[in-house]
PDB file of C-alpha atoms in Angstrom:
ATOM      1  CA  MET A  27     -33.196  -0.449 -43.492  1.00  0.00           C
ATOM      2  CA  LYS A  28     -30.070  -0.065 -41.042  1.00  0.00           C
ATOM      3  CA  ALA A  29     -29.578   2.691 -38.899  1.00  0.00           C
ATOM      4  CA  ARG A  30     -26.346   4.081 -39.396  1.00  0.00           C
ATOM      5  CA  LEU A  31     -24.460   6.506 -36.391  1.00  0.00           C
ATOM      6  CA  PRO A  32     -23.142  10.045 -37.749  1.00  0.00           C
ATOM      7  CA  LYS A  33     -19.385   9.685 -39.327  1.00  0.00           C
ATOM      8  CA  GLU A  34     -17.711  11.976 -35.899  1.00  0.00           C
ATOM      9  CA  TYR A  35     -19.354   9.201 -33.849  1.00  0.00           C
ATOM     10  CA  GLN A  36     -18.493   6.029 -36.195  1.00  0.00           C
ATOM     11  CA  ASN A  37     -15.565   3.637 -34.032  1.00  0.00           C
ATOM     12  CA  LYS A  38     -15.217   5.612 -31.316  1.00  0.00           C
ATOM     13  CA  GLY A  39     -16.206   2.926 -28.741  1.00  0.00           C
ATOM     14  CA  ALA A  40     -13.132   0.863 -30.042  1.00  0.00           C
ATOM     15  CA  GLY A  41     -11.096   3.799 -29.744  1.00  0.00           C
ATOM     16  CA  ASN A  42     -12.367   4.802 -26.041  1.00  0.00           C
ATOM     17  CA  MET A  43     -12.484   1.012 -25.410  1.00  0.00           C
ATOM     18  CA  ASN A  44      -8.840   0.505 -26.786  1.00  0.00           C
ATOM     19  CA  ASP A  45      -7.330   3.728 -24.942  1.00  0.00           C
ATOM     20  CA  MET A  46      -9.001   2.788 -21.604  1.00  0.00           C
ATOM     21  CA  ILE A  47      -7.715  -0.812 -21.828  1.00  0.00           C
ATOM     22  CA  ARG A  48      -4.014   0.863 -22.734  1.00  0.00           C
ATOM     23  CA  GLN A  49      -4.681   3.295 -19.452  1.00  0.00           C
ATOM     24  CA  ALA A  50      -5.587   0.697 -17.615  1.00  0.00           C
ATOM     25  CA  GLN A  51      -2.663  -1.387 -18.401  1.00  0.00           C
ATOM     26  CA  LYS A  52      -0.050   1.565 -17.587  1.00  0.00           C
ATOM     27  CA  MET A  53      -1.940   1.857 -14.150  1.00  0.00           C
ATOM     28  CA  GLN A  54      -1.389  -2.114 -13.757  1.00  0.00           C
ATOM     29  CA  GLU A  55       2.577  -1.236 -14.583  1.00  0.00           C
ATOM     30  CA  GLN A  56       2.569   1.937 -12.173  1.00  0.00           C
ATOM     31  CA  MET A  57       1.190   0.275  -9.177  1.00  0.00           C
ATOM     32  CA  GLY A  58       3.673  -3.404  -9.702  1.00  0.00           C
ATOM     33  CA  VAL A  59       6.384  -0.772 -10.145  1.00  0.00           C
ATOM     34  CA  LYS A  60       5.067   1.373  -6.770  1.00  0.00           C
ATOM     35  CA  GLN A  61       4.234  -1.941  -4.969  1.00  0.00           C
ATOM     36  CA  ALA A  62       7.963  -3.356  -5.278  1.00  0.00           C
ATOM     37  CA  GLU A  63       9.064  -0.103  -4.268  1.00  0.00           C
ATOM     38  CA  LEU A  64       7.413  -0.320  -1.224  1.00  0.00           C
ATOM     39  CA  ALA A  65       7.932  -3.757  -0.505  1.00  0.00           C
ATOM     40  CA  GLU A  66      11.565  -3.010  -0.001  1.00  0.00           C
ATOM     41  CA  ARG A  67      10.986   0.567   1.724  1.00  0.00           C
ATOM     42  CA  GLU A  68      11.284   0.489   5.585  1.00  0.00           C
ATOM     43  CA  TRP A  69       9.376   2.084   8.081  1.00  0.00           C
ATOM     44  CA  THR A  70       9.660   2.733  11.982  1.00  0.00           C
ATOM     45  CA  THR A  71       7.675   3.461  14.966  1.00  0.00           C
ATOM     46  CA  THR A  72       7.874   3.604  18.937  1.00  0.00           C
ATOM     47  CA  ALA A  73       5.671   2.042  21.639  1.00  0.00           C
ATOM     48  CA  GLY A  74       5.628   2.608  25.222  1.00  0.00           C
ATOM     49  CA  GLY A  75       6.482   6.081  24.652  1.00  0.00           C
ATOM     50  CA  GLY A  76       9.442   5.966  22.824  1.00  0.00           C
ATOM     51  CA  MET A  77      10.400   2.755  25.287  1.00  0.00           C
ATOM     52  CA  ILE A  78      10.249   0.216  22.381  1.00  0.00           C
ATOM     53  CA  GLU A  79      10.944   1.120  18.608  1.00  0.00           C
ATOM     54  CA  LEU A  80      10.494  -1.497  15.443  1.00  0.00           C
ATOM     55  CA  VAL A  81      11.472  -0.847  11.899  1.00  0.00           C
ATOM     56  CA  MET A  82       9.387  -2.796   9.492  1.00  0.00           C
ATOM     57  CA  THR A  83       9.223  -3.004   5.437  1.00  0.00           C
ATOM     58  CA  GLY A  84       6.482  -2.537   3.417  1.00  0.00           C
ATOM     59  CA  ALA A  85       6.197  -6.700   3.263  1.00  0.00           C
ATOM     60  CA  HIS A  86       5.354  -6.641   6.733  1.00  0.00           C
ATOM     61  CA  GLU A  87       8.591  -7.746   6.881  1.00  0.00           C
ATOM     62  CA  LEU A  88       9.493  -7.179  10.948  1.00  0.00           C
ATOM     63  CA  LYS A  89      13.647  -5.958  10.971  1.00  0.00           C
ATOM     64  CA  SER A  90      14.466  -4.917  14.430  1.00  0.00           C
ATOM     65  CA  VAL A  91      12.974  -4.518  18.082  1.00  0.00           C
ATOM     66  CA  LYS A  92      14.664  -2.193  20.306  1.00  0.00           C
ATOM     67  CA  ILE A  93      13.764  -2.727  23.902  1.00  0.00           C
ATOM     68  CA  LYS A  94      15.310   0.004  26.443  1.00  0.00           C
ATOM     69  CA  PRO A  95      16.598  -1.929  29.188  1.00  0.00           C
ATOM     70  CA  GLU A  96      14.321   0.378  32.080  1.00  0.00           C
ATOM     71  CA  LEU A  97      11.203  -0.949  30.218  1.00  0.00           C
ATOM     72  CA  ILE A  98      12.562  -5.287  31.391  1.00  0.00           C
ATOM     73  CA  ASP A  99      10.908  -5.567  34.356  1.00  0.00           C
ATOM     74  CA  PRO A 100      10.977  -9.554  35.313  1.00  0.00           C
ATOM     75  CA  GLU A 101       8.057  -9.253  37.875  1.00  0.00           C
ATOM     76  CA  ALA A 102       6.191  -7.943  35.216  1.00  0.00           C
ATOM     77  CA  PRO A 103       6.928  -9.387  31.731  1.00  0.00           C
ATOM     78  CA  GLU A 104       3.085  -8.923  30.328  1.00  0.00           C
ATOM     79  CA  ASP A 105       3.640  -5.074  30.486  1.00  0.00           C
ATOM     80  CA  LEU A 106       6.860  -5.280  28.161  1.00  0.00           C
ATOM     81  CA  GLU A 107       4.137  -8.327  25.962  1.00  0.00           C
ATOM     82  CA  ASP A 108       1.789  -5.428  25.333  1.00  0.00           C
ATOM     83  CA  MET A 109       3.748  -2.641  24.295  1.00  0.00           C
ATOM     84  CA  ILE A 110       5.336  -5.484  21.986  1.00  0.00           C
ATOM     85  CA  ILE A 111       1.629  -5.655  20.719  1.00  0.00           C
ATOM     86  CA  ALA A 112       0.226  -2.624  20.434  1.00  0.00           C
ATOM     87  CA  GLY A 113       4.199  -1.486  18.604  1.00  0.00           C
ATOM     88  CA  VAL A 114       3.829  -3.851  16.149  1.00  0.00           C
ATOM     89  CA  ASN A 115       0.307  -3.396  15.529  1.00  0.00           C
ATOM     90  CA  ALA A 116       0.773   0.222  14.783  1.00  0.00           C
ATOM     91  CA  ILE A 117       3.113  -0.382  12.804  1.00  0.00           C
ATOM     92  CA  ILE A 118       1.603  -3.005  10.404  1.00  0.00           C
ATOM     93  CA  LYS A 119      -1.134   0.060   9.910  1.00  0.00           C
ATOM     94  CA  LEU A 120       1.512   2.564   9.565  1.00  0.00           C
ATOM     95  CA  VAL A 121       2.943   0.580   6.574  1.00  0.00           C
ATOM     96  CA  ASP A 122      -0.444  -0.162   5.524  1.00  0.00           C
ATOM     97  CA  ASP A 123      -2.167   3.161   5.349  1.00  0.00           C
ATOM     98  CA  ASP A 124       1.245   4.462   3.700  1.00  0.00           C
ATOM     99  CA  SER A 125       0.830   1.478   1.259  1.00  0.00           C
ATOM    100  CA  ALA A 126      -3.003   2.312   0.521  1.00  0.00           C
ATOM    101  CA  ALA A 127      -2.085   6.153   0.183  1.00  0.00           C
ATOM    102  CA  GLU A 128       0.957   5.665  -2.498  1.00  0.00           C
ATOM    103  CA  MET A 129      -1.340   3.150  -4.481  1.00  0.00           C
ATOM    104  CA  GLU A 130      -4.712   5.460  -4.531  1.00  0.00           C
ATOM    105  CA  LYS A 131      -2.575   8.252  -6.187  1.00  0.00           C
ATOM    106  CA  ILE A 132      -1.439   6.008  -8.705  1.00  0.00           C
ATOM    107  CA  SER A 133      -5.193   4.694  -9.092  1.00  0.00           C
ATOM    108  CA  GLY A 134      -6.963   7.591  -8.564  1.00  0.00           C
ATOM    109  CA  GLY A 135      -9.405   5.899  -6.051  1.00  0.00           C
ATOM    110  CA  LEU A 136     -10.501   3.420  -8.145  1.00  0.00           C
ATOM    111  CA  ASN A 137     -10.844   0.244  -6.080  1.00  0.00           C
ATOM    112  CA  ILE A 138      -9.837  -2.664  -9.475  1.00  0.00           C
ATOM    113  CA  PRO A 139      -9.849  -6.033  -8.513  1.00  0.00           C
ATOM    114  CA  GLY A 140      -6.494  -7.415  -9.033  1.00  0.00           C
ATOM    115  CA  MET A 141      -4.512  -4.458  -9.226  1.00  0.00           C
ATOM    116  CA  MET A 142      -3.913  -3.888  -5.406  1.00  0.00           C
TER     117      MET A 142
END
């Protein structure tokens, strides 16, 4: 004798699984669109109290670095180097944090391998 589930529970698993797959595919499509948008978007930040301005895309392409002339001291190039490094690190963190927040809005915080 085989055990049977009541009619209201029969085939629910397959339907739920199909719904979950559709939702995951929709989420993946939305994330792909958002990733493309973020890759084109530009972020701007400053370093050294506004002495250096950097612009970077979501694809981590550094678009510009503007340095105020009074910051350039031939006697202390390491100061300028340090500020550029600090600025680049700050803008990378800004791009990554903003991008992660945008993706989390779509995924609801799910960390699905291959989707981020």
